[in-house]
XYZ file of C-alpha atoms in Angstrom:
575
model
C -27.892 -25.969 -22.100
C -26.447 -26.203 -25.522
C -23.498 -28.567 -25.717
C -20.470 -26.684 -26.931
C -21.957 -23.204 -26.976
C -19.839 -22.177 -24.018
C -18.363 -25.021 -21.995
C -17.145 -22.778 -19.209
C -20.600 -21.355 -18.697
C -22.530 -24.579 -19.127
C -25.319 -25.291 -16.706
C -24.296 -27.566 -13.813
C -25.464 -31.157 -14.200
C -28.951 -31.815 -12.921
C -29.348 -33.468 -9.571
C -30.169 -36.717 -11.331
C -26.592 -37.038 -12.495
C -24.898 -36.188 -9.219
C -23.717 -39.024 -7.006
C -23.296 -36.905 -3.892
C -25.892 -38.405 -1.570
C -24.594 -40.922 0.914
C -27.101 -41.378 3.702
C -30.794 -41.552 4.374
C -32.342 -40.277 6.502
C -30.512 -36.938 6.823
C -29.728 -35.549 10.266
C -31.933 -32.904 11.814
C -29.155 -30.394 11.171
C -29.152 -31.251 7.493
C -32.915 -30.917 7.295
C -32.727 -27.504 8.911
C -30.035 -26.422 6.457
C -32.233 -27.567 3.569
C -35.126 -25.530 4.983
C -32.928 -22.454 5.152
C -31.872 -22.871 1.537
C -35.469 -23.281 0.426
C -36.532 -20.218 2.413
C -33.825 -18.165 0.741
C -35.000 -19.264 -2.692
C -38.663 -18.640 -1.913
C -37.811 -15.150 -0.713
C -35.361 -14.486 -3.529
C -36.159 -11.811 -6.053
C -34.939 -14.295 -8.682
C -38.580 -15.362 -8.942
C -39.910 -11.929 -9.844
C -42.112 -12.468 -12.890
C -45.662 -12.153 -14.059
C -46.340 -15.620 -12.662
C -44.657 -15.481 -9.253
C -44.667 -13.081 -6.347
C -41.628 -13.011 -4.078
C -42.419 -14.165 -0.545
C -41.191 -12.234 2.469
C -38.485 -14.145 4.314
C -40.431 -14.787 7.503
C -43.321 -16.274 5.560
C -40.864 -18.123 3.323
C -39.403 -19.846 6.377
C -42.827 -21.075 7.406
C -43.512 -22.352 3.891
C -40.063 -23.976 3.736
C -40.687 -25.862 6.975
C -44.016 -27.189 5.716
C -42.547 -28.106 2.320
C -39.534 -29.868 3.797
C -41.674 -31.896 6.176
C -43.930 -33.021 3.330
C -40.952 -33.880 1.129
C -39.305 -35.774 3.974
C -42.455 -37.807 4.593
C -42.739 -38.624 0.871
C -39.133 -39.834 0.847
C -39.668 -41.813 4.051
C -42.626 -43.556 2.441
C -40.484 -44.418 -0.591
C -37.810 -45.750 1.748
C -40.296 -47.841 3.754
C -41.845 -49.310 0.614
C -38.471 -50.596 -0.529
C -39.001 -49.254 -4.050
C -36.063 -46.901 -3.722
C -32.895 -46.934 -1.649
C -29.945 -44.670 -0.922
C -29.544 -41.722 -3.245
C -32.817 -42.584 -5.013
C -34.680 -41.796 -1.796
C -32.914 -38.460 -1.565
C -34.027 -37.773 -5.135
C -37.644 -38.265 -4.054
C -36.962 -35.781 -1.248
C -35.473 -33.187 -3.612
C -38.044 -33.544 -6.388
C -41.009 -33.396 -4.043
C -39.601 -30.268 -2.416
C -39.014 -28.687 -5.827
C -42.591 -29.366 -6.906
C -44.057 -27.930 -3.698
C -41.860 -24.831 -3.912
C -43.157 -24.116 -7.403
C -46.751 -24.584 -6.286
C -46.186 -22.280 -3.334
C -44.703 -19.522 -5.484
C -47.576 -19.725 -7.919
C -50.267 -19.742 -5.238
C -48.675 -16.759 -3.528
C -48.577 -14.944 -6.859
C -52.319 -15.426 -7.265
C -53.017 -14.278 -3.698
C -50.959 -11.142 -4.210
C -52.620 -10.216 -7.469
C -49.884 -11.320 -9.864
C -51.162 -12.927 -13.074
C -51.232 -16.664 -12.353
C -48.934 -19.173 -13.972
C -50.685 -21.523 -16.329
C -50.918 -25.235 -16.467
C -49.166 -26.665 -19.541
C -51.362 -26.932 -22.584
C -49.924 -30.372 -23.257
C -47.048 -32.481 -22.008
C -45.026 -35.270 -23.519
C -45.082 -38.649 -21.788
C -43.367 -41.611 -23.423
C -43.607 -39.965 -26.804
C -47.358 -39.334 -26.683
C -49.046 -35.948 -26.496
C -51.986 -36.419 -24.118
C -55.217 -34.432 -24.298
C -55.264 -31.007 -22.712
C -55.602 -31.318 -18.953
C -56.436 -28.570 -16.500
C -57.721 -25.448 -18.168
C -55.112 -22.677 -18.417
C -55.568 -19.954 -15.829
C -57.095 -16.656 -16.846
C -56.062 -13.290 -15.535
C -58.668 -10.737 -16.635
C -62.247 -10.509 -17.828
C -64.395 -8.329 -20.073
C -68.101 -7.705 -20.521
C -69.588 -9.221 -23.675
C -73.348 -9.160 -24.418
C -74.002 -8.291 -20.798
C -72.013 -11.282 -19.509
C -68.559 -11.452 -18.037
C -66.110 -13.262 -20.304
C -62.748 -14.465 -19.074
C -59.751 -13.483 -21.166
C -56.446 -15.335 -20.984
C -53.409 -13.086 -21.522
C -50.600 -15.308 -20.204
C -49.307 -18.488 -21.871
C -46.880 -20.649 -19.894
C -45.668 -24.161 -20.826
C -42.874 -24.357 -18.246
C -44.860 -26.710 -16.024
C -44.633 -29.665 -18.399
C -42.298 -32.627 -18.469
C -38.761 -31.578 -19.351
C -38.061 -32.924 -22.839
C -36.827 -32.246 -26.359
C -39.564 -30.662 -28.431
C -40.075 -31.928 -31.980
C -41.930 -30.088 -34.715
C -45.000 -32.329 -34.283
C -45.170 -31.844 -30.531
C -44.604 -28.116 -30.939
C -47.586 -27.828 -33.263
C -49.796 -29.355 -30.577
C -48.206 -27.649 -27.555
C -48.164 -24.180 -29.108
C -51.535 -24.462 -30.846
C -53.155 -21.857 -28.523
C -50.585 -19.334 -29.803
C -51.519 -20.082 -33.392
C -55.264 -19.793 -32.761
C -57.049 -16.533 -32.042
C -55.876 -15.304 -28.649
C -55.109 -12.275 -26.473
C -51.721 -13.354 -25.130
C -49.315 -10.647 -23.971
C -47.115 -12.751 -21.649
C -45.305 -15.812 -23.037
C -43.154 -18.363 -21.190
C -41.499 -21.122 -23.284
C -39.077 -22.321 -20.591
C -38.305 -25.925 -19.753
C -38.568 -27.305 -23.287
C -35.598 -27.836 -25.569
C -36.277 -26.330 -29.007
C -34.543 -27.711 -32.084
C -34.685 -26.756 -35.753
C -38.265 -27.860 -36.394
C -39.864 -26.808 -33.119
C -38.087 -23.439 -33.197
C -39.700 -22.741 -36.573
C -43.147 -23.453 -35.107
C -42.445 -21.163 -32.163
C -41.159 -18.465 -34.507
C -44.320 -18.587 -36.588
C -46.480 -18.146 -33.488
C -44.329 -15.443 -31.886
C -44.052 -13.444 -35.075
C -47.837 -13.159 -35.288
C -48.059 -11.961 -31.672
C -44.989 -9.778 -31.323
C -46.731 -6.441 -31.754
C -48.645 -6.886 -28.498
C -46.214 -8.964 -26.407
C -44.871 -7.287 -23.283
C -43.235 -10.172 -21.385
C -41.255 -13.031 -22.978
C -39.470 -15.724 -20.980
C -37.006 -17.749 -23.077
C -35.049 -19.216 -20.169
C -33.644 -22.709 -20.698
C -34.941 -23.352 -24.226
C -32.044 -25.244 -25.879
C -30.914 -27.704 -23.184
C -28.892 -30.613 -24.525
C -28.893 -29.501 -28.157
C -25.658 -29.560 -30.184
C -24.084 -26.124 -30.600
C -25.089 -25.572 -34.226
C -28.713 -26.596 -33.652
C -28.947 -24.556 -30.432
C -27.610 -21.433 -32.123
C -29.979 -21.937 -35.060
C -32.956 -22.293 -32.707
C -32.036 -19.162 -30.771
C -31.496 -17.193 -33.966
C -34.836 -18.350 -35.408
C -36.812 -17.391 -32.285
C -34.905 -14.136 -31.924
C -35.633 -13.094 -35.508
C -39.333 -13.788 -35.010
C -39.427 -11.325 -32.113
C -37.401 -8.609 -33.810
C -39.197 -5.290 -33.571
C -41.304 -6.222 -30.552
C -41.526 -3.676 -27.731
C -41.084 -5.825 -24.658
C -41.163 -4.702 -21.041
C -39.553 -7.899 -19.707
C -37.126 -10.368 -21.314
C -35.640 -13.432 -19.641
C -32.766 -15.267 -21.369
C -31.533 -17.111 -18.270
C -30.281 -20.702 -18.115
C -29.042 -20.800 -21.687
C -25.290 -21.369 -22.090
C -24.983 -18.291 -24.235
C -21.362 -17.287 -24.462
C -20.612 -14.650 -27.085
C -22.106 -16.806 -29.852
C -25.353 -17.207 -27.969
C -25.651 -13.496 -27.229
C -25.148 -12.691 -30.901
C -27.702 -15.361 -31.841
C -30.221 -13.199 -29.957
C -28.999 -9.991 -31.591
C -32.148 -9.408 -33.674
C -34.298 -9.474 -30.556
C -31.905 -7.628 -28.232
C -31.032 -5.033 -30.843
C -34.660 -3.958 -31.245
C -35.398 -3.454 -27.537
C -35.235 0.140 -26.344
C -37.954 0.091 -23.664
C -37.141 -2.937 -21.509
C -38.002 -2.580 -17.828
C -36.718 -6.000 -16.722
C -33.811 -8.040 -18.115
C -32.568 -11.408 -16.839
C -29.215 -13.083 -17.511
C -29.036 -15.807 -14.840
C -26.718 -18.821 -15.188
C -25.638 -17.885 -18.697
C -21.864 -18.317 -18.596
C -21.447 -14.751 -19.827
C -17.756 -13.989 -20.258
C -15.981 -10.721 -21.000
C -16.572 -11.202 -24.739
C -20.236 -12.024 -24.216
C -20.633 -8.947 -22.005
C -19.051 -6.831 -24.723
C -21.517 -8.285 -27.215
C -24.430 -7.257 -24.982
C -23.015 -3.744 -24.781
C -22.688 -3.553 -28.546
C -26.140 -4.979 -29.347
C -28.558 -3.600 -26.745
C -29.548 -0.117 -27.920
C -30.796 1.405 -24.661
C -31.469 0.629 -21.013
C -32.959 3.965 -20.002
C -36.279 2.396 -18.930
C -34.708 -0.528 -17.061
C -36.017 -1.093 -13.519
C -34.806 -4.657 -12.891
C -31.483 -6.224 -13.882
C -30.745 -9.775 -12.744
C -27.238 -10.966 -13.590
C -26.136 -14.050 -11.628
C -23.715 -16.960 -11.826
C -21.788 -15.785 -14.838
C -18.075 -15.512 -15.596
C -17.812 -11.874 -16.600
C -14.922 -11.018 -14.272
C -13.702 -7.438 -13.937
C -13.566 -6.705 -17.649
C -17.053 -8.003 -18.326
C -18.387 -6.016 -15.381
C -16.741 -2.891 -16.770
C -18.311 -3.486 -20.181
C -21.805 -3.737 -18.694
C -21.243 -0.946 -16.176
C -20.355 1.499 -18.924
C -23.433 0.756 -21.010
C -26.194 -1.232 -19.369
C -25.926 -0.012 -15.754
C -24.859 3.571 -16.301
C -27.616 3.977 -18.855
C -30.309 2.843 -16.389
C -30.931 5.684 -13.918
C -34.325 4.228 -12.950
C -32.962 0.904 -11.656
C -34.835 -0.402 -8.617
C -33.602 -4.015 -8.407
C -29.932 -4.636 -9.193
C -28.275 -8.041 -9.054
C -24.736 -8.790 -10.181
C -23.834 -11.794 -8.031
C -21.488 -14.791 -8.313
C -19.790 -13.458 -11.437
C -16.074 -13.355 -10.514
C -16.028 -9.588 -10.107
C -13.029 -8.101 -8.282
C -12.356 -4.624 -6.959
C -11.867 -2.988 -10.379
C -15.118 -4.343 -11.784
C -16.906 -3.656 -8.519
C -15.794 -0.039 -8.475
C -16.953 0.404 -12.077
C -20.378 -1.034 -11.281
C -20.780 1.083 -8.164
C -19.800 4.269 -9.996
C -22.345 3.429 -12.708
C -25.103 3.020 -10.107
C -24.581 6.543 -8.801
C -26.487 7.914 -11.745
C -29.755 6.935 -10.068
C -31.427 7.207 -6.690
C -34.152 4.551 -6.936
C -32.564 1.272 -5.792
C -34.797 -0.834 -3.592
C -32.702 -3.998 -3.618
C -29.030 -4.650 -4.324
C -27.502 -8.124 -4.544
C -23.803 -8.384 -5.351
C -23.005 -11.435 -3.225
C -20.152 -13.838 -3.880
C -17.679 -11.582 -5.628
C -14.365 -10.196 -4.376
C -14.708 -6.437 -4.033
C -12.232 -6.182 -1.167
C -11.790 -3.042 0.941
C -11.404 -0.770 -2.099
C -14.589 -2.056 -3.664
C -16.254 -1.638 -0.275
C -15.330 2.034 -0.198
C -16.900 2.537 -3.638
C -19.957 0.576 -2.530
C -20.306 2.834 0.500
C -20.344 5.943 -1.671
C -23.017 4.440 -3.897
C -25.260 3.386 -1.020
C -25.380 6.989 0.169
C -27.233 7.869 -3.037
C -30.008 5.331 -2.539
C -32.213 6.048 0.466
C -35.075 3.752 -0.635
C -33.225 0.456 -0.141
C -35.147 -2.323 1.565
C -33.013 -5.398 0.734
C -29.215 -5.351 0.884
C -27.283 -8.544 0.043
C -23.547 -7.986 0.491
C -22.224 -11.344 1.709
C -18.920 -12.868 0.610
C -17.361 -9.719 -0.822
C -14.116 -9.783 1.173
C -14.819 -6.304 2.523
C -12.767 -6.676 5.720
C -13.121 -4.044 8.443
C -12.206 -1.120 6.222
C -14.693 -1.836 3.468
C -17.393 -2.998 5.874
C -17.113 0.217 7.883
C -17.627 2.327 4.745
C -20.746 0.319 3.906
C -22.134 0.364 7.446
C -21.701 4.114 7.853
C -23.439 4.722 4.530
C -26.369 2.510 5.490
C -26.627 4.229 8.853
C -27.022 7.605 7.219
C -29.556 6.804 4.552
C -31.062 3.314 4.588
C -33.584 3.400 7.408
C -36.103 1.344 5.404
C -33.892 -1.747 5.144
C -35.730 -4.999 5.871
C -33.016 -7.505 4.933
C -29.289 -6.981 5.568
C -26.666 -9.588 4.704
C -22.999 -8.982 5.526
C -21.828 -12.570 6.012
C -18.398 -13.804 4.988
C -16.627 -10.435 5.037
C -13.981 -10.921 7.761
C -15.640 -8.318 9.964
C -14.117 -8.162 13.448
C -15.274 -6.833 16.810
C -13.674 -3.461 15.966
C -16.561 -2.702 13.609
C -19.236 -3.864 16.067
C -19.987 -0.414 17.580
C -20.620 1.095 14.135
C -22.675 -1.951 13.166
C -24.759 -1.581 16.324
C -25.470 2.061 15.469
C -26.491 0.993 11.980
C -28.839 -1.667 13.334
C -30.500 0.858 15.636
C -31.285 3.014 12.607
C -33.097 0.129 10.859
C -36.410 -0.032 12.694
C -37.987 -2.333 10.076
C -35.231 -4.958 9.957
C -36.579 -8.513 9.788
C -33.491 -10.443 8.741
C -29.845 -9.949 9.727
C -27.137 -12.271 8.413
C -23.644 -11.818 9.876
C -22.450 -15.411 9.456
C -18.792 -16.345 8.928
C -17.240 -13.200 10.363
C -14.976 -12.672 13.389
C -17.166 -10.748 15.803
C -16.318 -12.953 18.804
C -18.124 -12.524 22.123
C -17.436 -8.818 22.510
C -18.750 -7.937 19.061
C -21.749 -10.241 19.422
C -22.745 -8.631 22.721
C -22.557 -5.150 21.190
C -24.659 -6.161 18.180
C -27.109 -8.132 20.312
C -27.749 -5.191 22.629
C -28.684 -3.050 19.623
C -31.048 -5.736 18.379
C -32.661 -6.147 21.776
C -33.255 -2.423 22.229
C -34.238 -1.281 18.753
C -35.373 -4.006 16.333
C -38.854 -5.199 17.235
C -39.782 -7.068 14.045
C -36.671 -9.211 13.626
C -37.449 -12.720 12.364
C -34.019 -14.148 11.612
C -30.549 -13.674 13.075
C -27.493 -15.550 11.819
C -24.311 -15.324 13.890
C -22.921 -18.704 12.898
C -19.154 -19.179 12.564
C -18.180 -16.038 14.471
C -15.905 -17.529 17.155
C -18.588 -17.091 19.790
C -18.497 -18.666 23.217
C -21.065 -18.760 25.975
C -21.216 -14.994 26.523
C -21.904 -14.053 22.912
C -24.363 -16.881 22.376
C -26.415 -16.045 25.461
C -26.436 -12.354 24.515
C -27.863 -13.237 21.105
C -30.509 -15.456 22.674
C -31.540 -12.762 25.136
C -31.726 -10.225 22.306
C -34.395 -12.164 20.422
C -36.155 -14.098 23.185
C -39.077 -11.676 23.534
C -39.618 -10.707 19.898
C -42.958 -12.207 18.977
C -42.233 -12.449 15.228
C -38.841 -14.101 15.616
C -38.394 -17.461 13.839
C -34.743 -18.481 13.451
C -31.511 -18.091 15.433
C -28.396 -19.641 13.878
C -25.398 -19.989 16.194
C -23.844 -23.045 14.603
C -20.118 -23.352 13.962
C -19.032 -21.505 17.123
C -17.252 -22.642 20.316
C -20.105 -22.703 22.815
C -19.566 -24.910 25.858
C -22.156 -27.407 27.072
C -22.972 -25.026 29.910
C -23.269 -22.205 27.391
C -25.742 -24.199 25.298
C -27.830 -24.852 28.386
C -27.735 -21.153 29.273
C -28.807 -19.963 25.811
C -31.618 -22.537 25.718
C -32.760 -21.297 29.097
C -32.715 -17.684 27.868
C -34.909 -18.615 24.898
C -37.270 -20.667 27.047
C -37.828 -17.713 29.376
C -38.887 -15.550 26.424
C -41.941 -15.729 24.205
C -40.191 -17.460 21.282
C -39.117 -20.650 22.984
C -36.220 -22.932 22.140
C -37.705 -24.054 18.806
C -36.243 -20.991 17.074
C -32.714 -22.241 17.772
C -31.097 -23.813 14.738
C -28.877 -26.908 14.775
C -25.612 -26.887 16.717
C -24.092 -29.956 15.087
C -21.002 -28.027 13.974
C -20.470 -26.313 17.312
C -17.029 -27.095 18.745
C -17.716 -27.277 22.460
C -14.510 -27.133 24.489
C -15.518 -30.116 26.627
C -15.916 -32.481 23.690
C -13.302 -35.183 23.444
C -11.243 -35.659 20.321
C -13.043 -38.877 19.348
C -16.430 -37.191 19.429
C -15.144 -34.253 17.412
C -13.823 -36.580 14.715
C -17.184 -38.363 14.534
C -19.024 -35.055 14.257
C -16.720 -33.996 11.415
C -17.528 -37.209 9.529
C -21.264 -36.748 10.053
C -21.050 -33.129 8.953
C -19.277 -34.176 5.743
C -22.052 -36.612 4.887
C -24.701 -34.044 5.740
C -23.039 -31.459 3.522
C -23.267 -33.902 0.624
C -27.026 -34.082 1.077
C -27.442 -30.326 1.446
C -25.241 -29.623 -1.568
C -27.874 -31.141 -3.779
C -30.195 -28.325 -2.774
C -27.699 -25.521 -3.453
C -28.697 -25.479 -7.122
C -32.319 -26.469 -6.493
C -34.310 -24.967 -9.323
C -38.025 -25.088 -8.689
C -38.651 -24.442 -12.369
C -36.838 -27.696 -13.300
C -39.427 -30.427 -13.043
C -37.419 -33.317 -14.415
C -39.673 -36.087 -13.235
């Protein structure tokens, strides 16, 4: 991120700079929590691109387990060797997991027919540009003189060592762009461009811009002073002015209003974008207004990813009025973790009613409240093609949640993923939620964590799952004030579902006898007890005060380890 471009929206420090790790090895509960976070990222639509294919959650969980085990073993080896201790061992754990996640996403993209990500043309190591290593991947072929000739159309340097890029290194790294080529997809992420290197990139991009369709400029000015960062962005933007892109990614640059306007030449010439990404950009109300003023049209937009910004209500209103309302063909809509309250939420939901094509909606971690929930419910009624619905941590309460649930019941029978965690939903809503669940025959993941369903609500929901949802793979009822009755009902609901992988009941008040009973219920089914997640934060009534205090201390240390994975970015290969 550019120092000083927008301090409030600056990228969080990398894991290397965080002193949050206290213990090695982590507890089994911590390891399971890390696996869950990795599975969420692997299955997240944040990785939609020409290089990656999003992995279905059930498969992502399997990959996450394998990745975590390999990363754990690598860290254990480092610990045994004595080369690294303490937090340094945890860094081995995190970096190895990050590397394997990236490899998994790329390999899945190739298997699913997505154009493969490329190996870097060259990387910088101790100031030396080594010879070209593995040949860049190719993604199509043509017949020439009776022989098949492979044609490379994607250029991706994001896999190299994270470093500042000088003019000299840029000439070598970007040489394939300057030679004769057929590139249509360009990814320049993970390198920090300054004045000289930006000029080299601009020269190459300018020559290609008439045929480019996908440009990824995420994280291209990290660590540069504000003036140099803005100059680099302006230079690259001007080189791409007039291009007719289908996909543009400006994520992970601390844009602010100045940064948005630095990209004005590029943004202002785009009237046929189908995918636009503003992730981790620190976009404020003023920056959102700048986007509205600069971007000429969003009528062709199918994918909008807007995450971890600081737009607030006013910024959301600015983008709702222009960007969202002007995109009736939207299929994938994300506006998460951006400080949006009920007013901004209502504006966004009203803007979405202009279309009927949504397949995924992700507005997690905002504060819509009951009023925003009512507006959300009205919008969901217009979109019958939804398959993924992420509505956690919106403060919906019973009133807002009921509006959403009734809307989904009426028109969202194709839903595969439903998240309603952290919304203060009580047992009063459970009957309506059960009816909704019965209407979702294809549901594979249900997240109801951190609500107030209690035993009565859990039994009602569990009965619906047991009777009607055959393909469920994950159920999260953690932190719902459950006791033995609710926990056993949940276990019985999933025990005989052959595809089921993960049951999270942590953070409840299940007695020792209740834990034995739910384990027995799982053992009697086809899934077995291995699907049960950790119960290290369960507050069993029989536990003595001393044991509870010890568990709290352990949980605090474990959370410190897991927190390092909250911002795990598999595209950041810092070692």
